[in-house]
Amino acid sequence: MQRGIKVLLGIAGGWIPQSILINLTGQHFLFPFYHTVSNTPLPHVNQVYRVRSFASFTRDLDFLTGHFQPVGLEELRAFRKGAGKPSKPCMFLTFDDGLSGIYDIVAPELLKRGIPAAFFINTDFIDNQDLFFRYKASLILDRLEHNNYPRAVLENFQRRYHLMRAGRINVRELVLGVTYRRRAELDEMAKLVDLDFTAFLKVKKPYLSSTQISELARSGFYIGAHSRDHPLFSDLAQDEQFFQYRDSLTLVQQEFGLTYGLFSFPFTDEGVPPSFFTALSAEGTPPMDATFGTAGLKEDPVDFHFQRIPMEVKKIPASRILKGEYTYYLLKGLLGRNKITRE
Ligand SMILES: [Zn+2]
């Protein structure tokens, strides 16, 4: 709903120059985020979000760097400390999930352009040890689609999961509806479509290896944590939230010799209680500079937590996504509703 409004506003507000939107909103520090870039379809990702092609990604970069100065951790730290309005609008670019396209496609292009970025890693998936449960769901659906939803397989799903009908929609809903807690069910469903996740990980290597991550860190990119295995934090008990946060952040810091700490919440930080953020700021270890959410252009009451803009919205270019976000921000501002509230 909110996404649809932003898309429409991106079209309606298309005539307003970006620089004016930045001044009207006072939002001079931008946090765009992506996952990966690929010119070929990625079956593990396809059903989860829309991947940018290299051409559209570079068009996004042209637009973004035309309006925002790419900056690194130093500028982010200064901003966090309340340095105020930067001399030029700036952006801190980030990528979630630690996919191999970062090493093959994204990083070389960013290096060429001199753009700093942070890559957030799920530590359980480094070296292709395991696969994010949503990517498993995507692979199952991709296999079904590829074979045009065979009747016999749909009927197997119907019997096994007591579905009302052996229809495509029923099976799609079932597969996409599997939550983190029930993720083991996806391993069972994979058997019904003759899919082997271990073989997929071994052959396709969808994730970065530790050697590649080390090299990215040596090249000057920032490495952050994105939890151990990508749960929805609001579904976890608080001790599990701390475990996912501390364990993944400590591991990337130790493994890659980092002196800073960056963490992006998997999915969203919505529903994470204020007490969690209070505890993080009180803790000295692991070191933490900033954490990130995915709520779009919004102000956050937590001074080290920054809301980012999802950039993989259909095939909509960065220029329109940002116009949508900024125009939406202006309208919400009239209602005084641009600040995140947590309880
Ligand atoms: Zn993620």
PDB file of C-alpha atoms and ligand atoms in Angstrom, residues 35 96-97 226 230 266-267, ligand 1:
ATOM      1  CA  HIS A  35      21.116  -6.751  -2.698  1.00  0.00           C
ATOM      2  CA  ASP A  96      22.434  -6.818   2.074  1.00  0.00           C
ATOM      3  CA  ASP A  97      22.706 -10.620   2.098  1.00  0.00           C
ATOM      4  CA  HIS A 226      23.165  -8.964   8.763  1.00  0.00           C
ATOM      5  CA  HIS A 230      18.226 -13.905   8.385  1.00  0.00           C
ATOM      6  CA  PRO A 266      17.254  -8.657   8.197  1.00  0.00           C
ATOM      7  CA  PHE A 267      13.861  -7.825   6.583  1.00  0.00           C
TER       8      PHE A 267
HETATM    9 ZN    ZN B   1      18.511  -9.413   3.836  1.00  0.00          ZN
END
